[in-house]
Amino acid sequence: NAGVTQTPKFQVLKTGQSMTLQCAQDMNHEYMSWYRQDPGMGLRLIHYSVGAGITDQGEVPNGYNVSRSTTEDFPLRLLSAAPSQTSVYFCASRRFQGQTYEQYFGPGTRLTVT
Amino acid sequence: GQQVMQIPQYQHVQEGEDFTTYCNSSTTLSNIQWYKQRPGGHPVFLIQLVKSGEVKKQKRLTFQFGEAKKNSSLHITATQTTDVGTYFCAGPENENQGGKLIFGQGTELSVKP
């Protein structure tokens, strides 16, 4: 199993540009989420999904859109990039049912907005 | 909303010294998880604690969950350079398994050989 994969690894955008960060998992996990990581801020939840067709907002959703058309994929869209969105973005997945909340993280996308 | 606070933010130790990071939640948690992130890497799950007062060990790492289920700690005995990284605690926002997982700010550990 590849686990959780993310593309691209690095991206530089100009202010106002749009782009989609890709995330895929092959573990048949129902629950997927996007976090951003900034120095001293830990991991902040952007959006999450408990299954195909269901998404919800996290702590910092403004400026980001998500959709979940399949169990495997959970793309994150930046509609109009701003310098404040410069960050490292992690996608994660886990089982929705069961006793363990263990989340599996992807390798991350390092985004710079100039 | 729920807040998860971690202290200290940074810890520098000499190899062989002990290290402890503390995690406090503003609300009672159904469980708490700990993750480790190596420099340049992604968070990796270490352990989950569920029961009040629970203590679990993984080699030199000892994890505790408070009696009130609002705080937790991670203690590393005799640190090694391989322990370098940032340690995060995380707790679900509510009892629902679909609840959001809220992370603390993390404690960055550096170990001087």
mmCIF file of C-alpha atoms in Angstrom:
data_model
loop_
_atom_site.group_PDB
_atom_site.id
_atom_site.type_symbol
_atom_site.label_atom_id
_atom_site.label_comp_id
_atom_site.label_asym_id
_atom_site.label_seq_id
_atom_site.Cartn_x
_atom_site.Cartn_y
_atom_site.Cartn_z
ATOM 1 C CA ASN A 1 0.000 0.000 0.000
ATOM 2 C CA ALA A 2 1.193 3.504 -0.813
ATOM 3 C CA GLY A 3 -0.693 4.934 2.196
ATOM 4 C CA VAL A 4 -1.490 8.641 1.839
ATOM 5 C CA THR A 5 0.026 10.403 -1.158
ATOM 6 C CA GLN A 6 0.128 14.116 -1.877
ATOM 7 C CA THR A 7 1.071 16.104 -4.953
ATOM 8 C CA PRO A 8 2.847 18.338 -5.593
ATOM 9 C CA LYS A 9 5.624 18.285 -2.986
ATOM 10 C CA PHE A 10 6.503 21.931 -3.568
ATOM 11 C CA GLN A 11 4.594 24.790 -5.190
ATOM 12 C CA VAL A 12 5.133 28.515 -5.656
ATOM 13 C CA LEU A 13 2.126 30.654 -6.518
ATOM 14 C CA LYS A 14 1.582 34.310 -7.181
ATOM 15 C CA THR A 15 -1.078 36.169 -5.225
ATOM 16 C CA GLY A 16 -4.477 35.631 -6.817
ATOM 17 C CA GLN A 17 -3.633 32.391 -8.581
ATOM 18 C CA SER A 18 -5.667 29.276 -7.933
ATOM 19 C CA MET A 19 -4.533 25.704 -7.589
ATOM 20 C CA THR A 20 -5.537 22.290 -6.292
ATOM 21 C CA LEU A 21 -3.510 20.203 -3.861
ATOM 22 C CA GLN A 22 -4.085 16.531 -4.496
ATOM 23 C CA CYS A 23 -4.484 13.861 -1.823
ATOM 24 C CA ALA A 24 -5.189 10.169 -2.256
ATOM 25 C CA GLN A 25 -5.241 7.151 0.061
ATOM 26 C CA ASP A 26 -5.455 3.452 -0.735
ATOM 27 C CA MET A 27 -6.425 2.169 2.732
ATOM 28 C CA ASN A 28 -10.202 2.503 2.195
ATOM 29 C CA HIS A 29 -10.399 5.013 5.045
ATOM 30 C CA GLU A 30 -13.677 6.835 5.397
ATOM 31 C CA TYR A 31 -12.280 9.852 7.230
ATOM 32 C CA MET A 32 -9.936 12.309 5.496
ATOM 33 C CA SER A 33 -8.739 15.725 6.527
ATOM 34 C CA TRP A 34 -6.480 18.624 5.568
ATOM 35 C CA TYR A 35 -4.200 20.442 7.997
ATOM 36 C CA ARG A 36 -1.880 23.370 7.614
ATOM 37 C CA GLN A 37 1.277 23.690 9.671
ATOM 38 C CA ASP A 38 2.850 27.026 10.508
ATOM 39 C CA PRO A 39 5.749 27.688 12.912
ATOM 40 C CA GLY A 40 4.530 27.809 16.503
ATOM 41 C CA MET A 41 0.932 27.080 15.500
ATOM 42 C CA GLY A 42 0.936 23.313 15.409
ATOM 43 C CA LEU A 43 -1.409 21.557 13.005
ATOM 44 C CA ARG A 44 -4.637 23.392 12.282
ATOM 45 C CA LEU A 45 -7.575 21.619 10.689
ATOM 46 C CA ILE A 46 -8.821 23.193 7.456
ATOM 47 C CA HIS A 47 -11.564 20.811 6.226
ATOM 48 C CA TYR A 48 -12.490 17.215 6.820
ATOM 49 C CA SER A 49 -14.715 14.523 5.365
ATOM 50 C CA VAL A 50 -16.342 11.464 6.951
ATOM 51 C CA GLY A 51 -17.120 9.827 3.633
ATOM 52 C CA ALA A 52 -17.754 10.361 -0.059
ATOM 53 C CA GLY A 53 -20.089 13.281 -0.626
ATOM 54 C CA ILE A 54 -19.717 14.641 2.929
ATOM 55 C CA THR A 55 -17.407 17.480 3.913
ATOM 56 C CA ASP A 56 -17.255 19.931 6.800
ATOM 57 C CA GLN A 57 -15.203 22.876 7.983
ATOM 58 C CA GLY A 58 -12.364 22.747 10.453
ATOM 59 C CA GLU A 59 -10.682 25.521 12.440
ATOM 60 C CA VAL A 60 -9.351 27.583 9.510
ATOM 61 C CA PRO A 61 -11.529 26.962 6.407
ATOM 62 C CA ASN A 62 -11.554 30.437 4.850
ATOM 63 C CA GLY A 63 -9.949 30.593 1.412
ATOM 64 C CA TYR A 64 -10.125 26.837 0.854
ATOM 65 C CA ASN A 65 -12.637 24.509 -0.781
ATOM 66 C CA VAL A 66 -12.833 20.718 -0.726
ATOM 67 C CA SER A 67 -14.902 17.999 -2.307
ATOM 68 C CA ARG A 68 -15.049 14.233 -1.817
ATOM 69 C CA SER A 69 -16.411 12.454 -4.846
ATOM 70 C CA THR A 70 -14.658 9.147 -4.065
ATOM 71 C CA THR A 71 -13.409 7.406 -0.937
ATOM 72 C CA GLU A 72 -9.836 7.600 -2.196
ATOM 73 C CA ASP A 73 -9.442 11.265 -3.160
ATOM 74 C CA PHE A 74 -9.777 14.490 -1.187
ATOM 75 C CA PRO A 75 -8.441 17.502 -3.115
ATOM 76 C CA LEU A 76 -7.949 20.911 -1.517
ATOM 77 C CA ARG A 77 -8.572 23.976 -3.687
ATOM 78 C CA LEU A 78 -7.162 27.434 -3.136
ATOM 79 C CA LEU A 79 -9.449 29.781 -5.017
ATOM 80 C CA SER A 80 -7.333 32.951 -4.912
ATOM 81 C CA ALA A 81 -4.002 32.440 -3.201
ATOM 82 C CA ALA A 82 -2.813 34.939 -0.597
ATOM 83 C CA PRO A 83 0.602 35.250 1.123
ATOM 84 C CA SER A 84 -1.101 34.220 4.393
ATOM 85 C CA GLN A 85 -1.642 30.788 2.835
ATOM 86 C CA THR A 86 2.094 30.157 2.657
ATOM 87 C CA SER A 87 2.387 26.999 4.736
ATOM 88 C CA VAL A 88 2.987 23.282 4.759
ATOM 89 C CA TYR A 89 -0.183 21.337 4.000
ATOM 90 C CA PHE A 90 -0.775 17.810 5.239
ATOM 91 C CA CYS A 91 -3.519 15.444 4.224
ATOM 92 C CA ALA A 92 -4.475 12.674 6.636
ATOM 93 C CA SER A 93 -6.828 9.714 6.725
ATOM 94 C CA ARG A 94 -8.169 7.230 9.274
ATOM 95 C CA ARG A 95 -10.952 4.744 9.777
ATOM 96 C CA PHE A 96 -14.263 6.288 10.805
ATOM 97 C CA GLN A 97 -15.382 3.381 12.959
ATOM 98 C CA GLY A 98 -13.507 1.548 15.655
ATOM 99 C CA GLN A 99 -11.613 2.326 18.807
ATOM 100 C CA THR A 100 -8.466 3.820 17.369
ATOM 101 C CA TYR A 101 -8.263 7.317 16.005
ATOM 102 C CA GLU A 102 -4.805 6.758 14.518
ATOM 103 C CA GLN A 103 -4.330 9.115 11.607
ATOM 104 C CA TYR A 104 -1.998 8.473 8.713
ATOM 105 C CA PHE A 105 -0.419 11.581 7.235
ATOM 106 C CA GLY A 106 0.837 12.213 3.742
ATOM 107 C CA PRO A 107 4.338 13.634 3.105
ATOM 108 C CA GLY A 108 3.050 17.213 2.809
ATOM 109 C CA THR A 109 2.970 19.994 0.222
ATOM 110 C CA ARG A 110 5.155 23.032 0.845
ATOM 111 C CA LEU A 111 3.362 26.054 -0.630
ATOM 112 C CA THR A 112 4.786 29.544 -1.022
ATOM 113 C CA VAL A 113 2.588 32.431 -2.146
ATOM 114 C CA THR A 114 4.447 35.541 -3.304
ATOM 115 C CA GLY B 1 -14.209 25.693 20.894
ATOM 116 C CA GLN B 2 -11.922 23.098 22.345
ATOM 117 C CA GLN B 3 -8.298 24.097 22.884
ATOM 118 C CA VAL B 4 -5.314 21.839 23.357
ATOM 119 C CA MET B 5 -2.238 23.498 24.842
ATOM 120 C CA GLN B 6 1.241 22.036 24.980
ATOM 121 C CA ILE B 7 4.274 23.108 26.974
ATOM 122 C CA PRO B 8 7.079 23.774 26.564
ATOM 123 C CA GLN B 9 7.240 24.962 22.964
ATOM 124 C CA TYR B 10 10.958 24.134 22.747
ATOM 125 C CA GLN B 11 13.266 21.939 24.790
ATOM 126 C CA HIS B 12 17.003 21.572 24.344
ATOM 127 C CA VAL B 13 18.657 18.722 26.215
ATOM 128 C CA GLN B 14 22.009 17.010 26.405
ATOM 129 C CA GLU B 15 21.993 13.448 25.170
ATOM 130 C CA GLY B 16 21.192 11.182 28.095
ATOM 131 C CA GLU B 17 19.006 13.708 29.905
ATOM 132 C CA ASP B 18 15.298 13.131 30.401
ATOM 133 C CA PHE B 19 12.570 15.084 28.607
ATOM 134 C CA THR B 20 8.900 15.715 29.371
ATOM 135 C CA THR B 21 6.192 17.495 27.416
ATOM 136 C CA TYR B 22 2.768 18.330 28.838
ATOM 137 C CA CYS B 23 -0.591 18.588 27.144
ATOM 138 C CA ASN B 24 -3.704 20.264 28.576
ATOM 139 C CA SER B 25 -7.194 20.367 27.125
ATOM 140 C CA SER B 26 -9.899 22.903 27.876
ATOM 141 C CA THR B 27 -12.455 20.066 27.844
ATOM 142 C CA THR B 28 -12.571 16.443 28.944
ATOM 143 C CA LEU B 29 -11.237 14.146 26.247
ATOM 144 C CA SER B 30 -12.536 10.721 25.280
ATOM 145 C CA ASN B 31 -8.985 9.830 24.290
ATOM 146 C CA ILE B 32 -5.670 11.470 23.509
ATOM 147 C CA GLN B 33 -3.095 10.654 20.876
ATOM 148 C CA TRP B 34 0.573 11.445 20.543
ATOM 149 C CA TYR B 35 2.470 11.971 17.292
ATOM 150 C CA LYS B 36 6.121 12.541 16.429
ATOM 151 C CA GLN B 37 7.313 14.602 13.499
ATOM 152 C CA ARG B 38 10.951 14.394 12.466
ATOM 153 C CA PRO B 39 12.493 17.555 10.925
ATOM 154 C CA GLY B 40 11.243 17.884 7.363
ATOM 155 C CA GLY B 41 8.875 14.963 7.782
ATOM 156 C CA HIS B 42 5.239 14.328 8.499
ATOM 157 C CA PRO B 43 3.531 13.451 11.799
ATOM 158 C CA VAL B 44 3.607 9.773 12.691
ATOM 159 C CA PHE B 45 1.253 8.193 15.211
ATOM 160 C CA LEU B 46 2.887 7.002 18.435
ATOM 161 C CA ILE B 47 0.078 5.970 20.764
ATOM 162 C CA GLN B 48 -3.500 6.478 21.914
ATOM 163 C CA LEU B 49 -4.630 6.654 25.554
ATOM 164 C CA VAL B 50 -8.263 6.086 26.445
ATOM 165 C CA LYS B 51 -8.704 5.327 30.143
ATOM 166 C CA SER B 52 -8.523 7.754 33.045
ATOM 167 C CA GLY B 53 -5.091 7.498 34.714
ATOM 168 C CA GLU B 54 -3.763 5.241 31.960
ATOM 169 C CA VAL B 55 0.006 4.791 31.654
ATOM 170 C CA LYS B 56 1.617 3.195 28.620
ATOM 171 C CA LYS B 57 5.270 2.604 27.827
ATOM 172 C CA GLN B 58 7.137 2.226 24.570
ATOM 173 C CA LYS B 59 10.762 1.465 25.376
ATOM 174 C CA ARG B 60 12.117 4.771 26.772
ATOM 175 C CA LEU B 61 8.845 6.653 26.218
ATOM 176 C CA THR B 62 6.178 6.819 28.942
ATOM 177 C CA PHE B 63 2.741 8.251 28.217
ATOM 178 C CA GLN B 64 0.220 9.235 30.879
ATOM 179 C CA PHE B 65 -3.428 10.268 30.704
ATOM 180 C CA GLY B 66 -4.677 12.327 33.633
ATOM 181 C CA GLU B 67 -7.350 11.166 36.047
ATOM 182 C CA ALA B 68 -9.712 13.891 34.853
ATOM 183 C CA LYS B 69 -8.904 13.085 31.201
ATOM 184 C CA LYS B 70 -7.981 16.695 30.543
ATOM 185 C CA ASN B 71 -4.218 16.401 30.542
ATOM 186 C CA SER B 72 -1.492 14.107 29.381
ATOM 187 C CA SER B 73 2.274 13.866 29.365
ATOM 188 C CA LEU B 74 5.042 12.220 27.385
ATOM 189 C CA HIS B 75 8.290 11.449 29.177
ATOM 190 C CA ILE B 76 11.445 10.268 27.441
ATOM 191 C CA THR B 77 14.124 8.684 29.600
ATOM 192 C CA ALA B 78 17.779 9.123 28.615
ATOM 193 C CA THR B 79 17.228 10.955 25.348
ATOM 194 C CA GLN B 80 19.097 9.972 22.215
ATOM 195 C CA THR B 81 19.756 11.940 19.032
ATOM 196 C CA THR B 82 17.134 9.800 17.326
ATOM 197 C CA ASP B 83 14.510 11.404 19.586
ATOM 198 C CA VAL B 84 14.934 14.771 17.845
ATOM 199 C CA GLY B 85 11.699 16.129 16.425
ATOM 200 C CA THR B 86 8.419 17.745 17.354
ATOM 201 C CA TYR B 87 5.957 15.892 19.580
ATOM 202 C CA PHE B 88 2.263 16.642 19.255
ATOM 203 C CA CYS B 89 -0.696 15.646 21.361
ATOM 204 C CA ALA B 90 -4.165 15.568 19.812
ATOM 205 C CA GLY B 91 -7.679 15.012 21.058
ATOM 206 C CA PRO B 92 -11.081 14.635 19.392
ATOM 207 C CA GLU B 93 -13.325 17.655 19.660
ATOM 208 C CA ASN B 94 -16.250 15.585 20.880
ATOM 209 C CA GLU B 95 -17.290 12.059 21.698
ATOM 210 C CA ASN B 96 -18.501 11.453 18.165
ATOM 211 C CA GLN B 97 -16.076 9.347 16.174
ATOM 212 C CA GLY B 98 -16.575 11.776 13.328
ATOM 213 C CA GLY B 99 -15.286 14.578 15.474
ATOM 214 C CA LYS B 100 -12.418 16.780 14.524
ATOM 215 C CA LEU B 101 -8.983 15.899 15.862
ATOM 216 C CA ILE B 102 -7.493 19.020 17.461
ATOM 217 C CA PHE B 103 -3.720 19.222 17.809
ATOM 218 C CA GLY B 104 -1.602 21.034 20.345
ATOM 219 C CA GLN B 105 1.114 23.411 19.165
ATOM 220 C CA GLY B 106 3.787 20.780 19.656
ATOM 221 C CA THR B 107 7.035 20.606 21.622
ATOM 222 C CA GLU B 108 10.205 20.748 19.565
ATOM 223 C CA LEU B 109 12.967 18.631 21.073
ATOM 224 C CA SER B 110 16.610 19.070 20.182
ATOM 225 C CA VAL B 111 19.274 16.753 21.579
ATOM 226 C CA LYS B 112 22.912 17.759 21.796
ATOM 227 C CA PRO B 113 25.282 14.795 21.449
#
